[in-house]
Amino acid sequence: MTWPEAKRDRGSIQQIKIENRTWLFYRRFLSDELGGKANAVHRLAELPGKVEMKVEGVYGDYTPITITYKDSKSPTGTTKLVIHSVNGRQWTEADEAALQLRLKKAPPPKP
């Protein structure tokens, strides 16, 4: 079931510069019907400045969201963060196990 737009919460990933530091934040907003105010904010990481990011995933589907950005301090030259699509916290082994269990129980897709 898909909720009407006015009843859906929203999530966002934002780079925010505070004085001379740049931070990566996850923010979750209440639905428009409930006022649209931010109801959760999580600081994910300090960035090396403004960076180009690649964000993969869907807000609210209880799967991971992957954020990748260039970082010269990283041994690989990039940093990859994996967070929960609903609460913005780090994706854990328990989250992955729950996802795999849901996928096993899900009915096969209709042709």
Tab-separated table of C-alpha atoms in Angstrom:
chain	number	residue	atom	x	y	z
A	1	MET	CA	0.000	0.000	0.000
A	2	THR	CA	1.259	3.455	-0.883
A	3	TRP	CA	0.411	6.318	1.431
A	4	PRO	CA	-0.825	9.615	-0.023
A	5	GLU	CA	1.910	12.244	-0.319
A	6	ALA	CA	0.500	14.345	2.542
A	7	LYS	CA	0.786	11.377	4.932
A	8	ARG	CA	4.359	10.340	4.035
A	9	ASP	CA	7.367	11.171	6.179
A	10	ARG	CA	10.476	12.214	4.244
A	11	GLY	CA	14.183	11.737	4.726
A	12	SER	CA	17.147	13.703	3.440
A	13	ILE	CA	20.921	13.528	3.389
A	14	GLN	CA	22.528	16.959	3.718
A	15	GLN	CA	25.981	18.497	3.798
A	16	ILE	CA	25.983	21.343	6.291
A	17	LYS	CA	28.871	23.762	6.820
A	18	ILE	CA	29.211	25.021	10.381
A	19	GLU	CA	31.979	27.601	10.721
A	20	ASN	CA	35.004	25.953	9.045
A	21	ARG	CA	33.779	22.327	9.239
A	22	THR	CA	31.454	20.400	6.927
A	23	TRP	CA	29.177	17.680	8.283
A	24	LEU	CA	26.995	15.029	6.718
A	25	PHE	CA	23.542	14.807	8.324
A	26	TYR	CA	20.544	12.544	7.968
A	27	ARG	CA	17.265	14.343	8.658
A	28	ARG	CA	13.803	12.833	8.876
A	29	PHE	CA	10.741	15.059	8.524
A	30	LEU	CA	7.174	14.379	9.611
A	31	SER	CA	4.503	14.230	6.932
A	32	ASP	CA	2.887	17.462	5.780
A	33	GLU	CA	-0.281	16.317	7.516
A	34	LEU	CA	1.632	16.261	10.815
A	35	GLY	CA	3.332	19.625	10.286
A	36	GLY	CA	6.395	18.689	8.205
A	37	LYS	CA	8.879	19.452	10.994
A	38	ALA	CA	12.162	17.589	11.450
A	39	ASN	CA	11.653	14.839	14.005
A	40	ALA	CA	15.061	13.158	13.832
A	41	VAL	CA	18.531	14.436	12.994
A	42	HIS	CA	21.699	12.321	13.001
A	43	ARG	CA	25.198	13.542	12.302
A	44	LEU	CA	26.748	10.841	10.120
A	45	ALA	CA	30.300	12.066	9.500
A	46	GLU	CA	32.621	15.020	9.218
A	47	LEU	CA	33.447	15.625	5.569
A	48	PRO	CA	36.739	16.909	4.135
A	49	GLY	CA	34.783	19.895	2.721
A	50	LYS	CA	31.937	20.005	0.242
A	51	VAL	CA	31.997	16.714	-1.688
A	52	GLU	CA	30.195	15.078	-4.578
A	53	MET	CA	28.172	12.189	-3.208
A	54	LYS	CA	26.417	9.176	-4.628
A	55	VAL	CA	23.382	8.114	-2.572
A	56	GLU	CA	21.705	4.796	-3.360
A	57	GLY	CA	18.584	3.464	-1.693
A	58	VAL	CA	14.995	4.351	-0.903
A	59	TYR	CA	13.808	6.162	2.195
A	60	GLY	CA	11.445	4.154	4.387
A	61	ASP	CA	11.668	0.682	2.869
A	62	TYR	CA	13.671	-0.894	5.742
A	63	THR	CA	16.699	-1.527	3.531
A	64	PRO	CA	20.137	0.105	3.577
A	65	ILE	CA	20.993	3.452	2.020
A	66	THR	CA	24.579	3.654	0.749
A	67	ILE	CA	26.401	6.993	0.641
A	68	THR	CA	29.738	7.142	-1.194
A	69	TYR	CA	32.023	10.166	-1.489
A	70	LYS	CA	35.647	10.971	-2.336
A	71	ASP	CA	37.900	11.285	0.696
A	72	SER	CA	41.647	11.767	0.344
A	73	LYS	CA	42.190	10.582	3.948
A	74	SER	CA	40.694	7.171	3.161
A	75	PRO	CA	43.121	4.412	2.059
A	76	THR	CA	40.884	3.695	-0.969
A	77	GLY	CA	40.263	7.367	-1.810
A	78	THR	CA	36.546	7.033	-1.092
A	79	THR	CA	34.392	6.634	1.992
A	80	LYS	CA	31.267	4.514	2.024
A	81	LEU	CA	28.586	4.821	4.707
A	82	VAL	CA	25.669	2.405	4.980
A	83	ILE	CA	22.675	3.575	7.010
A	84	HIS	CA	19.166	2.329	7.769
A	85	SER	CA	16.586	3.810	5.380
A	86	VAL	CA	14.099	4.571	8.162
A	87	ASN	CA	16.043	5.776	11.184
A	88	GLY	CA	19.340	6.988	9.637
A	89	ARG	CA	21.474	4.938	12.034
A	90	GLN	CA	24.377	2.777	10.901
A	91	TRP	CA	23.209	-0.392	9.123
A	92	THR	CA	24.000	-3.318	11.448
A	93	GLU	CA	24.360	-7.072	11.136
A	94	ALA	CA	21.001	-7.399	12.922
A	95	ASP	CA	19.403	-5.108	10.306
A	96	GLU	CA	20.885	-7.243	7.534
A	97	ALA	CA	19.681	-10.480	9.159
A	98	ALA	CA	16.151	-9.046	9.498
A	99	LEU	CA	16.197	-7.974	5.839
A	100	GLN	CA	17.324	-11.426	4.682
A	101	LEU	CA	14.581	-13.051	6.758
A	102	ARG	CA	11.941	-10.741	5.223
A	103	LEU	CA	13.241	-11.508	1.735
A	104	LYS	CA	12.994	-15.270	2.366
A	105	LYS	CA	9.400	-14.928	3.604
A	106	ALA	CA	8.289	-12.602	0.810
A	107	PRO	CA	6.080	-14.172	-1.854
A	108	PRO	CA	7.694	-14.492	-5.271
A	109	PRO	CA	7.049	-11.564	-7.635
A	110	LYS	CA	4.139	-11.949	-10.029
A	111	PRO	CA	5.134	-12.306	-13.708
